């Protein structure tokens, strides 16, 4: 099985943008989730190499989701990039274990560079 990338955002357009952009990066299975609860289940099932995780989501926000992901030993090597609207959540996200940040709006080129840096 190819390594997975999990895209977690309540905005279907953002998920599609990231998934379409990552189609250019060979070897990734793209998995999507619309909220934090779905993200936890998908991460445990697919054990992604990389997670793009929106901060502001209904049901279970991104920071709470990140903390729960980090509590799973089998996901210890998973890299998590927080999708943010600005720097206001960066300190809390770093403390919770975020590996990087991508500020919305972002270009596909920024996304590809970040993926290359995290590989």
PDB file of N, CA, C and O in Angstrom, residues 27-82:
ATOM      1  N   UNK A  27       2.851   8.376  -5.754  1.00  0.00           N
ATOM      2  CA  UNK A  27       3.007   7.460  -4.643  1.00  0.00           C
ATOM      3  C   UNK A  27       2.146   7.711  -3.426  1.00  0.00           C
ATOM      4  O   UNK A  27       2.320   7.025  -2.424  1.00  0.00           O
ATOM      5  N   UNK A  28       1.247   8.671  -3.464  1.00  0.00           N
ATOM      6  CA  UNK A  28       0.403   8.935  -2.308  1.00  0.00           C
ATOM      7  C   UNK A  28      -1.021   8.464  -2.537  1.00  0.00           C
ATOM      8  O   UNK A  28      -1.611   8.705  -3.586  1.00  0.00           O
ATOM      9  N   UNK A  29      -1.576   7.829  -1.543  1.00  0.00           N
ATOM     10  CA  UNK A  29      -3.002   7.533  -1.477  1.00  0.00           C
ATOM     11  C   UNK A  29      -3.623   8.698  -0.719  1.00  0.00           C
ATOM     12  O   UNK A  29      -3.196   9.013   0.388  1.00  0.00           O
ATOM     13  N   UNK A  30      -4.613   9.357  -1.301  1.00  0.00           N
ATOM     14  CA  UNK A  30      -5.246  10.506  -0.655  1.00  0.00           C
ATOM     15  C   UNK A  30      -6.529  10.052   0.031  1.00  0.00           C
ATOM     16  O   UNK A  30      -7.374   9.411  -0.574  1.00  0.00           O
ATOM     17  N   UNK A  31      -6.641  10.380   1.336  1.00  0.00           N
ATOM     18  CA  UNK A  31      -7.809  10.066   2.144  1.00  0.00           C
ATOM     19  C   UNK A  31      -8.344  11.399   2.656  1.00  0.00           C
ATOM     20  O   UNK A  31      -7.561  12.280   3.021  1.00  0.00           O
ATOM     21  N   UNK A  32      -9.677  11.550   2.681  1.00  0.00           N
ATOM     22  CA  UNK A  32     -10.276  12.809   3.118  1.00  0.00           C
ATOM     23  C   UNK A  32     -11.191  12.606   4.318  1.00  0.00           C
ATOM     24  O   UNK A  32     -11.785  11.541   4.475  1.00  0.00           O
ATOM     25  N   UNK A  33     -11.277  13.648   5.151  1.00  0.00           N
ATOM     26  CA  UNK A  33     -12.201  13.671   6.285  1.00  0.00           C
ATOM     27  C   UNK A  33     -12.731  15.091   6.422  1.00  0.00           C
ATOM     28  O   UNK A  33     -12.007  16.056   6.177  1.00  0.00           O
ATOM     29  N   UNK A  34     -13.994  15.207   6.837  1.00  0.00           N
ATOM     30  CA  UNK A  34     -14.642  16.515   6.936  1.00  0.00           C
ATOM     31  C   UNK A  34     -14.630  17.095   8.345  1.00  0.00           C
ATOM     32  O   UNK A  34     -14.971  18.255   8.537  1.00  0.00           O
ATOM     33  N   UNK A  35     -14.259  16.290   9.350  1.00  0.00           N
ATOM     34  CA  UNK A  35     -14.201  16.803  10.720  1.00  0.00           C
ATOM     35  C   UNK A  35     -13.204  15.984  11.533  1.00  0.00           C
ATOM     36  O   UNK A  35     -12.658  14.989  11.056  1.00  0.00           O
ATOM     37  N   UNK A  36     -12.978  16.416  12.760  1.00  0.00           N
ATOM     38  CA  UNK A  36     -11.982  15.774  13.608  1.00  0.00           C
ATOM     39  C   UNK A  36     -12.289  14.329  13.946  1.00  0.00           C
ATOM     40  O   UNK A  36     -11.388  13.488  13.996  1.00  0.00           O
ATOM     41  N   UNK A  37     -13.550  14.016  14.182  1.00  0.00           N
ATOM     42  CA  UNK A  37     -13.923  12.632  14.509  1.00  0.00           C
ATOM     43  C   UNK A  37     -13.625  11.702  13.337  1.00  0.00           C
ATOM     44  O   UNK A  37     -13.069  10.615  13.519  1.00  0.00           O
ATOM     45  N   UNK A  38     -13.998  12.135  12.132  1.00  0.00           N
ATOM     46  CA  UNK A  38     -13.687  11.344  10.937  1.00  0.00           C
ATOM     47  C   UNK A  38     -12.175  11.220  10.758  1.00  0.00           C
ATOM     48  O   UNK A  38     -11.679  10.178  10.333  1.00  0.00           O
ATOM     49  N   UNK A  39     -11.453  12.277  11.083  1.00  0.00           N
ATOM     50  CA  UNK A  39      -9.998  12.286  10.935  1.00  0.00           C
ATOM     51  C   UNK A  39      -9.329  11.245  11.817  1.00  0.00           C
ATOM     52  O   UNK A  39      -8.416  10.540  11.370  1.00  0.00           O
ATOM     53  N   UNK A  40      -9.764  11.137  13.059  1.00  0.00           N
ATOM     54  CA  UNK A  40      -9.173  10.153  13.971  1.00  0.00           C
ATOM     55  C   UNK A  40      -9.387   8.749  13.416  1.00  0.00           C
ATOM     56  O   UNK A  40      -8.446   7.942  13.349  1.00  0.00           O
ATOM     57  N   UNK A  41     -10.621   8.449  13.001  1.00  0.00           N
ATOM     58  CA  UNK A  41     -10.923   7.117  12.462  1.00  0.00           C
ATOM     59  C   UNK A  41     -10.105   6.837  11.201  1.00  0.00           C
ATOM     60  O   UNK A  41      -9.546   5.742  11.046  1.00  0.00           O
ATOM     61  N   UNK A  42     -10.007   7.814  10.309  1.00  0.00           N
ATOM     62  CA  UNK A  42      -9.247   7.625   9.066  1.00  0.00           C
ATOM     63  C   UNK A  42      -7.754   7.456   9.349  1.00  0.00           C
ATOM     64  O   UNK A  42      -7.080   6.637   8.715  1.00  0.00           O
ATOM     65  N   UNK A  43      -7.226   8.222  10.289  1.00  0.00           N
ATOM     66  CA  UNK A  43      -5.802   8.122  10.614  1.00  0.00           C
ATOM     67  C   UNK A  43      -5.457   6.765  11.200  1.00  0.00           C
ATOM     68  O   UNK A  43      -4.431   6.166  10.850  1.00  0.00           O
ATOM     69  N   UNK A  44      -6.290   6.251  12.084  1.00  0.00           N
ATOM     70  CA  UNK A  44      -6.045   4.934  12.677  1.00  0.00           C
ATOM     71  C   UNK A  44      -6.134   3.849  11.597  1.00  0.00           C
ATOM     72  O   UNK A  44      -5.318   2.922  11.555  1.00  0.00           O
ATOM     73  N   UNK A  45      -7.099   3.985  10.685  1.00  0.00           N
ATOM     74  CA  UNK A  45      -7.295   2.976   9.634  1.00  0.00           C
ATOM     75  C   UNK A  45      -6.201   3.012   8.573  1.00  0.00           C
ATOM     76  O   UNK A  45      -5.753   1.958   8.102  1.00  0.00           O
ATOM     77  N   UNK A  46      -5.728   4.205   8.196  1.00  0.00           N
ATOM     78  CA  UNK A  46      -4.806   4.335   7.063  1.00  0.00           C
ATOM     79  C   UNK A  46      -3.369   4.630   7.461  1.00  0.00           C
ATOM     80  O   UNK A  46      -2.481   4.533   6.602  1.00  0.00           O
ATOM     81  N   UNK A  47      -3.160   5.036   8.698  1.00  0.00           N
ATOM     82  CA  UNK A  47      -1.817   5.401   9.185  1.00  0.00           C
ATOM     83  C   UNK A  47      -1.061   6.277   8.188  1.00  0.00           C
ATOM     84  O   UNK A  47      -0.038   5.882   7.625  1.00  0.00           O
ATOM     85  N   UNK A  48      -1.570   7.486   7.967  1.00  0.00           N
ATOM     86  CA  UNK A  48      -0.974   8.351   6.948  1.00  0.00           C
ATOM     87  C   UNK A  48       0.432   8.800   7.311  1.00  0.00           C
ATOM     88  O   UNK A  48       0.782   8.904   8.487  1.00  0.00           O
ATOM     89  N   UNK A  49       1.199   9.086   6.293  1.00  0.00           N
ATOM     90  CA  UNK A  49       2.524   9.663   6.480  1.00  0.00           C
ATOM     91  C   UNK A  49       2.395  11.153   6.791  1.00  0.00           C
ATOM     92  O   UNK A  49       3.195  11.724   7.524  1.00  0.00           O
ATOM     93  N   UNK A  50       1.364  11.776   6.207  1.00  0.00           N
ATOM     94  CA  UNK A  50       1.185  13.216   6.324  1.00  0.00           C
ATOM     95  C   UNK A  50      -0.302  13.533   6.495  1.00  0.00           C
ATOM     96  O   UNK A  50      -1.139  12.939   5.819  1.00  0.00           O
ATOM     97  N   UNK A  51      -0.601  14.478   7.403  1.00  0.00           N
ATOM     98  CA  UNK A  51      -1.971  14.935   7.626  1.00  0.00           C
ATOM     99  C   UNK A  51      -2.007  16.450   7.451  1.00  0.00           C
ATOM    100  O   UNK A  51      -1.199  17.167   8.040  1.00  0.00           O
ATOM    101  N   UNK A  52      -2.948  16.915   6.620  1.00  0.00           N
ATOM    102  CA  UNK A  52      -3.262  18.335   6.540  1.00  0.00           C
ATOM    103  C   UNK A  52      -4.517  18.524   7.372  1.00  0.00           C
ATOM    104  O   UNK A  52      -5.548  17.917   7.085  1.00  0.00           O
ATOM    105  N   UNK A  53      -4.437  19.337   8.417  1.00  0.00           N
ATOM    106  CA  UNK A  53      -5.495  19.426   9.419  1.00  0.00           C
ATOM    107  C   UNK A  53      -5.931  20.869   9.636  1.00  0.00           C
ATOM    108  O   UNK A  53      -5.142  21.700  10.098  1.00  0.00           O
ATOM    109  N   UNK A  54      -7.182  21.147   9.285  1.00  0.00           N
ATOM    110  CA  UNK A  54      -7.747  22.479   9.494  1.00  0.00           C
ATOM    111  C   UNK A  54      -7.896  22.758  10.988  1.00  0.00           C
ATOM    112  O   UNK A  54      -8.250  21.871  11.766  1.00  0.00           O
ATOM    113  N   UNK A  55      -7.637  23.974  11.393  1.00  0.00           N
ATOM    114  CA  UNK A  55      -7.768  24.356  12.797  1.00  0.00           C
ATOM    115  C   UNK A  55      -9.235  24.522  13.186  1.00  0.00           C
ATOM    116  O   UNK A  55      -9.674  24.013  14.215  1.00  0.00           O
ATOM    117  N   UNK A  56      -9.986  25.211  12.357  1.00  0.00           N
ATOM    118  CA  UNK A  56     -11.361  25.587  12.710  1.00  0.00           C
ATOM    119  C   UNK A  56     -12.361  24.655  12.027  1.00  0.00           C
ATOM    120  O   UNK A  56     -12.637  24.799  10.831  1.00  0.00           O
ATOM    121  N   UNK A  57     -12.879  23.683  12.794  1.00  0.00           N
ATOM    122  CA  UNK A  57     -13.848  22.722  12.273  1.00  0.00           C
ATOM    123  C   UNK A  57     -14.939  22.483  13.304  1.00  0.00           C
ATOM    124  O   UNK A  57     -14.708  22.650  14.497  1.00  0.00           O
ATOM    125  N   UNK A  58     -16.109  22.057  12.829  1.00  0.00           N
ATOM    126  CA  UNK A  58     -17.184  21.716  13.771  1.00  0.00           C
ATOM    127  C   UNK A  58     -16.900  20.371  14.449  1.00  0.00           C
ATOM    128  O   UNK A  58     -16.042  19.620  14.006  1.00  0.00           O
ATOM    129  N   UNK A  59     -17.617  20.087  15.490  1.00  0.00           N
ATOM    130  CA  UNK A  59     -17.572  18.825  16.232  1.00  0.00           C
ATOM    131  C   UNK A  59     -16.290  18.671  17.033  1.00  0.00           C
ATOM    132  O   UNK A  59     -16.338  18.694  18.237  1.00  0.00           O
ATOM    133  N   UNK A  60     -15.170  18.507  16.379  1.00  0.00           N
ATOM    134  CA  UNK A  60     -13.886  18.389  17.074  1.00  0.00           C
ATOM    135  C   UNK A  60     -12.902  19.273  16.312  1.00  0.00           C
ATOM    136  O   UNK A  60     -12.570  18.994  15.160  1.00  0.00           O
ATOM    137  N   UNK A  61     -12.453  20.366  16.945  1.00  0.00           N
ATOM    138  CA  UNK A  61     -11.582  21.315  16.256  1.00  0.00           C
ATOM    139  C   UNK A  61     -10.208  20.702  15.979  1.00  0.00           C
ATOM    140  O   UNK A  61      -9.863  19.639  16.489  1.00  0.00           O
ATOM    141  N   UNK A  62      -9.433  21.385  15.160  1.00  0.00           N
ATOM    142  CA  UNK A  62      -8.140  20.875  14.738  1.00  0.00           C
ATOM    143  C   UNK A  62      -7.139  20.670  15.853  1.00  0.00           C
ATOM    144  O   UNK A  62      -6.394  19.683  15.861  1.00  0.00           O
ATOM    145  N   UNK A  63      -7.092  21.577  16.825  1.00  0.00           N
ATOM    146  CA  UNK A  63      -6.139  21.420  17.926  1.00  0.00           C
ATOM    147  C   UNK A  63      -6.476  20.213  18.789  1.00  0.00           C
ATOM    148  O   UNK A  63      -5.584  19.450  19.179  1.00  0.00           O
ATOM    149  N   UNK A  64      -7.760  19.999  19.062  1.00  0.00           N
ATOM    150  CA  UNK A  64      -8.171  18.813  19.827  1.00  0.00           C
ATOM    151  C   UNK A  64      -7.899  17.547  19.036  1.00  0.00           C
ATOM    152  O   UNK A  64      -7.452  16.532  19.590  1.00  0.00           O
ATOM    153  N   UNK A  65      -8.142  17.595  17.735  1.00  0.00           N
ATOM    154  CA  UNK A  65      -7.855  16.448  16.872  1.00  0.00           C
ATOM    155  C   UNK A  65      -6.371  16.140  16.886  1.00  0.00           C
ATOM    156  O   UNK A  65      -5.969  14.972  16.997  1.00  0.00           O
ATOM    157  N   UNK A  66      -5.548  17.169  16.775  1.00  0.00           N
ATOM    158  CA  UNK A  66      -4.092  16.983  16.799  1.00  0.00           C
ATOM    159  C   UNK A  66      -3.651  16.313  18.099  1.00  0.00           C
ATOM    160  O   UNK A  66      -2.860  15.366  18.080  1.00  0.00           O
ATOM    161  N   UNK A  67      -4.172  16.780  19.221  1.00  0.00           N
ATOM    162  CA  UNK A  67      -3.803  16.169  20.506  1.00  0.00           C
ATOM    163  C   UNK A  67      -4.190  14.690  20.541  1.00  0.00           C
ATOM    164  O   UNK A  67      -3.448  13.851  21.026  1.00  0.00           O
ATOM    165  N   UNK A  68      -5.370  14.374  20.017  1.00  0.00           N
ATOM    166  CA  UNK A  68      -5.814  12.972  19.999  1.00  0.00           C
ATOM    167  C   UNK A  68      -4.969  12.134  19.045  1.00  0.00           C
ATOM    168  O   UNK A  68      -4.635  10.990  19.358  1.00  0.00           O
ATOM    169  N   UNK A  69      -4.597  12.706  17.897  1.00  0.00           N
ATOM    170  CA  UNK A  69      -3.718  11.974  16.970  1.00  0.00           C
ATOM    171  C   UNK A  69      -2.390  11.661  17.636  1.00  0.00           C
ATOM    172  O   UNK A  69      -1.872  10.551  17.520  1.00  0.00           O
ATOM    173  N   UNK A  70      -1.849  12.645  18.343  1.00  0.00           N
ATOM    174  CA  UNK A  70      -0.543  12.465  18.994  1.00  0.00           C
ATOM    175  C   UNK A  70      -0.611  11.471  20.161  1.00  0.00           C
ATOM    176  O   UNK A  70       0.420  10.944  20.574  1.00  0.00           O
ATOM    177  N   UNK A  71      -1.798  11.175  20.643  1.00  0.00           N
ATOM    178  CA  UNK A  71      -1.919  10.213  21.740  1.00  0.00           C
ATOM    179  C   UNK A  71      -1.884   8.759  21.251  1.00  0.00           C
ATOM    180  O   UNK A  71      -1.781   7.845  22.059  1.00  0.00           O
ATOM    181  N   UNK A  72      -1.945   8.543  19.950  1.00  0.00           N
ATOM    182  CA  UNK A  72      -1.895   7.201  19.364  1.00  0.00           C
ATOM    183  C   UNK A  72      -0.445   6.843  19.019  1.00  0.00           C
ATOM    184  O   UNK A  72       0.155   7.471  18.140  1.00  0.00           O
ATOM    185  N   UNK A  73       0.101   5.846  19.679  1.00  0.00           N
ATOM    186  CA  UNK A  73       1.490   5.454  19.463  1.00  0.00           C
ATOM    187  C   UNK A  73       1.758   5.079  18.006  1.00  0.00           C
ATOM    188  O   UNK A  73       2.826   5.383  17.468  1.00  0.00           O
ATOM    189  N   UNK A  74       0.786   4.436  17.356  1.00  0.00           N
ATOM    190  CA  UNK A  74       1.001   4.003  15.973  1.00  0.00           C
ATOM    191  C   UNK A  74       1.039   5.168  14.979  1.00  0.00           C
ATOM    192  O   UNK A  74       1.407   4.987  13.818  1.00  0.00           O
ATOM    193  N   UNK A  75       0.706   6.369  15.438  1.00  0.00           N
ATOM    194  CA  UNK A  75       0.744   7.553  14.575  1.00  0.00           C
ATOM    195  C   UNK A  75       1.902   8.482  14.946  1.00  0.00           C
ATOM    196  O   UNK A  75       1.963   9.622  14.487  1.00  0.00           O
ATOM    197  N   UNK A  76       2.833   7.990  15.729  1.00  0.00           N
ATOM    198  CA  UNK A  76       3.928   8.825  16.240  1.00  0.00           C
ATOM    199  C   UNK A  76       4.774   9.444  15.134  1.00  0.00           C
ATOM    200  O   UNK A  76       5.274  10.562  15.283  1.00  0.00           O
ATOM    201  N   UNK A  77       4.951   8.743  14.011  1.00  0.00           N
ATOM    202  CA  UNK A  77       5.782   9.257  12.921  1.00  0.00           C
ATOM    203  C   UNK A  77       5.009  10.076  11.898  1.00  0.00           C
ATOM    204  O   UNK A  77       5.584  10.559  10.919  1.00  0.00           O
ATOM    205  N   UNK A  78       3.715  10.227  12.097  1.00  0.00           N
ATOM    206  CA  UNK A  78       2.883  10.987  11.166  1.00  0.00           C
ATOM    207  C   UNK A  78       3.207  12.469  11.279  1.00  0.00           C
ATOM    208  O   UNK A  78       3.246  13.024  12.372  1.00  0.00           O
ATOM    209  N   UNK A  79       3.457  13.105  10.135  1.00  0.00           N
ATOM    210  CA  UNK A  79       3.702  14.546  10.105  1.00  0.00           C
ATOM    211  C   UNK A  79       2.357  15.254   9.980  1.00  0.00           C
ATOM    212  O   UNK A  79       1.524  14.843   9.178  1.00  0.00           O
ATOM    213  N   UNK A  80       2.144  16.300  10.773  1.00  0.00           N
ATOM    214  CA  UNK A  80       0.872  17.023  10.755  1.00  0.00           C
ATOM    215  C   UNK A  80       1.122  18.486  10.414  1.00  0.00           C
ATOM    216  O   UNK A  80       1.894  19.172  11.092  1.00  0.00           O
ATOM    217  N   UNK A  81       0.445  18.943   9.362  1.00  0.00           N
ATOM    218  CA  UNK A  81       0.500  20.333   8.929  1.00  0.00           C
ATOM    219  C   UNK A  81      -0.856  20.955   9.228  1.00  0.00           C
ATOM    220  O   UNK A  81      -1.886  20.469   8.759  1.00  0.00           O
ATOM    221  N   UNK A  82      -0.850  22.003  10.011  1.00  0.00           N
ATOM    222  CA  UNK A  82      -2.088  22.700  10.354  1.00  0.00           C
ATOM    223  C   UNK A  82      -2.429  23.697   9.252  1.00  0.00           C
ATOM    224  O   UNK A  82      -1.562  24.442   8.782  1.00  0.00           O
TER     225      UNK A  82
END
